[in-house]
Amino acid sequence: MASSPLLHHPTHCFISSREGFRHGLSSPRPNYYWMRGSGNSIRPIKAAVEMPPYPLFEPPQVESDTPSQLEPADPDFYKIGYVRSVRAYGVEFKEGPDGYGVFASKDVEPLRRARMIMEIPLELMLTISKKLPWMFFPDIVPVGHPIFDIINSTNPETDWDLRLACLLLLAFDQEDNFWQLYGDFLPSAEDCTSLLLATEEDLLELQDPKLASTMREQQRRSLEFWEKNWHSGVPLKIKRLACDPNRFIWAVSVAQSRCINMKMRMCALVQDANMLVPYADMLNHSFQPNCFFHWRFKDRMLEVMINAGQRIKKGEEMTVNYMSGQKNDMLMQRYGFSSPVNPWDVIQFSGNAQIHLDSFLSVFNISGLPEEYYHNSRLSNGDRFVDGAVLAAARTLPTWSDGDVPPIPSIERKSVKQLQEECQQMLLQFPTTSEQDQKILDSMTEERRTLETAIKFRLHRKLLIEKVIQALDIYQDRILF
């Protein structure tokens, strides 16, 4: 792929290096309209959940010579935004094995306050208010256009994604609209990981009947909405927006997986809105993000800011937190990814065994309140065992704490054994083991992305349970007395 030319501007430059880049989920060029499989058919992540030392006091790290697996993005992706006042500073967009992302093009030293790396003007976004009356910023809905009647027929409490999908399809149909160009860099239906696009076979591979049932209901809801509003008698200006249900369901999946919910302030108007923000939607998820979003009401722009005190090395990925405190099944429903180190995932125990909470936290150097658990790495002497799964174990394991009453080691070990046995029973209930799931993933070549996502979800569930078993082993070995 050709490298990007260096673009010049009197004060700012959208490209901060001579390297090109690409985009945020994974798609060469989209075929929006088609799904595979007979059924009605929401990005993988790499989450680092170990709490690092305060970045201002971190020593500089040595650059790695490992060859990059990232591919620069299409230069056109920069150009279409640059000419419309999108600005990015010190970042580049690249494609890797797990999709697209935003990466630092130079070392970022920690400062005492947040700094901006990207700004996107309101005029390029697609936004709609969360509550009645429906308000659009910018207002791209022509007066009298029947799409407004379709939007107005939705449930104000639950159908935000259907409304945003309608707005996205309308933007694709409007001449000279920015989203006609930006749509070329959105993932196609074949590249999308949203379970809305999954076949019945894919949903069965989840090995989670409750999640599969939820996604079937979401698919049925989207299909019924299309059938109700895209019938044979609708005007051509509506019919051409989504000629078949596959295109509409694809639009709903894009709306769900790329939406940003923010409170916008414009003059005296403060409005909660669902927003599709180009370029900012390329930022991937992390449970310990180094960036966040900020609305600059004076200029009506969304800013991507680096956290105060954050050191970022050249080539390191810029990330944000999509949904704080959510389990893997919720991430799957909305975004189509899961993680084996999700610190908020939960295992449901049914027995009466309990372990001493403070002792468990002490063994693994976990600090903070339950809602803010983090691993104090300075006390671990290089121990890399503790990750998000261990934090999840600290939250989900049955525990007891009675003031200054110390635990009795023999009772603690008995409880550990009972909890481990219950975990083993959970693993036996799955039709496959984690080793078998990993072999399936390793042998997959060009399978559907939704099938790959489903197998990863069940693998991550098993890896979490196995990690809890290992953590309990370490706990009973290290317990005092």
Tab-separated table of N, CA and C in Angstrom, residues 348-356 397-400 411-412 414-422 426:
chain	number	residue	atom	x	y	z
A	348	GLN	N	-20.833	-17.217	38.772
A	348	GLN	CA	-21.885	-17.456	39.757
A	348	GLN	C	-21.597	-18.740	40.534
A	349	PHE	N	-21.302	-18.599	41.840
A	349	PHE	CA	-21.079	-19.752	42.706
A	349	PHE	C	-22.360	-20.048	43.474
A	350	SER	N	-22.637	-21.323	43.662
A	350	SER	CA	-23.877	-21.735	44.325
A	350	SER	C	-23.636	-22.379	45.686
A	351	GLY	N	-22.384	-22.722	46.012
A	351	GLY	CA	-22.098	-23.397	47.279
A	351	GLY	C	-22.024	-22.426	48.437
A	352	ASN	N	-21.692	-22.987	49.620
A	352	ASN	CA	-21.598	-22.187	50.849
A	352	ASN	C	-20.167	-21.826	51.224
A	353	ALA	N	-19.173	-22.305	50.451
A	353	ALA	CA	-17.768	-22.062	50.782
A	353	ALA	C	-17.432	-20.589	50.593
A	354	GLN	N	-16.626	-20.050	51.519
A	354	GLN	CA	-16.178	-18.660	51.448
A	354	GLN	C	-14.724	-18.571	51.884
A	355	ILE	N	-14.004	-17.623	51.309
A	355	ILE	CA	-12.621	-17.381	51.720
A	355	ILE	C	-12.519	-15.988	52.334
A	356	HIS	N	-11.432	-15.739	53.052
A	356	HIS	CA	-11.246	-14.467	53.745
A	356	HIS	C	-10.821	-13.396	52.738
A	397	LEU	N	-15.577	-14.054	43.834
A	397	LEU	CA	-15.477	-15.189	44.742
A	397	LEU	C	-16.273	-14.936	46.019
A	398	PRO	N	-16.950	-15.943	46.554
A	398	PRO	CA	-17.648	-15.778	47.844
A	398	PRO	C	-16.627	-15.530	48.956
A	399	THR	N	-16.774	-14.423	49.642
A	399	THR	CA	-15.794	-14.062	50.666
A	399	THR	C	-16.491	-13.682	51.966
A	400	TRP	N	-15.693	-13.652	53.032
A	400	TRP	CA	-16.191	-13.199	54.323
A	400	TRP	C	-15.156	-12.267	54.936
A	411	ILE	N	-9.508	-24.107	57.630
A	411	ILE	CA	-10.845	-23.821	57.090
A	411	ILE	C	-10.736	-23.119	55.731
A	412	GLU	N	-9.743	-22.238	55.599
A	412	GLU	CA	-9.554	-21.545	54.324
A	412	GLU	C	-9.211	-22.534	53.222
A	414	LYS	N	-9.931	-25.689	53.100
A	414	LYS	CA	-11.117	-26.490	52.793
A	414	LYS	C	-12.072	-25.719	51.882
A	415	SER	N	-12.249	-24.442	52.154
A	415	SER	CA	-13.106	-23.609	51.304
A	415	SER	C	-12.526	-23.480	49.904
A	416	VAL	N	-11.207	-23.331	49.819
A	416	VAL	CA	-10.549	-23.237	48.510
A	416	VAL	C	-10.822	-24.497	47.698
A	417	LYS	N	-10.703	-25.647	48.347
A	417	LYS	CA	-10.936	-26.901	47.627
A	417	LYS	C	-12.363	-26.998	47.115
A	418	GLN	N	-13.318	-26.579	47.936
A	418	GLN	CA	-14.712	-26.627	47.505
A	418	GLN	C	-14.975	-25.683	46.329
A	419	LEU	N	-14.390	-24.488	46.380
A	419	LEU	CA	-14.577	-23.529	45.287
A	419	LEU	C	-13.921	-24.028	44.005
A	420	GLN	N	-12.756	-24.661	44.128
A	420	GLN	CA	-12.100	-25.207	42.945
A	420	GLN	C	-12.908	-26.346	42.335
A	421	GLU	N	-13.493	-27.163	43.173
A	421	GLU	CA	-14.330	-28.257	42.658
A	421	GLU	C	-15.541	-27.710	41.916
A	422	GLU	N	-16.112	-26.631	42.457
A	422	GLU	CA	-17.260	-26.029	41.769
A	422	GLU	C	-16.837	-25.445	40.426
A	426	MET	N	-18.129	-26.412	36.568
A	426	MET	CA	-18.530	-25.448	35.534
A	426	MET	C	-17.844	-25.752	34.209
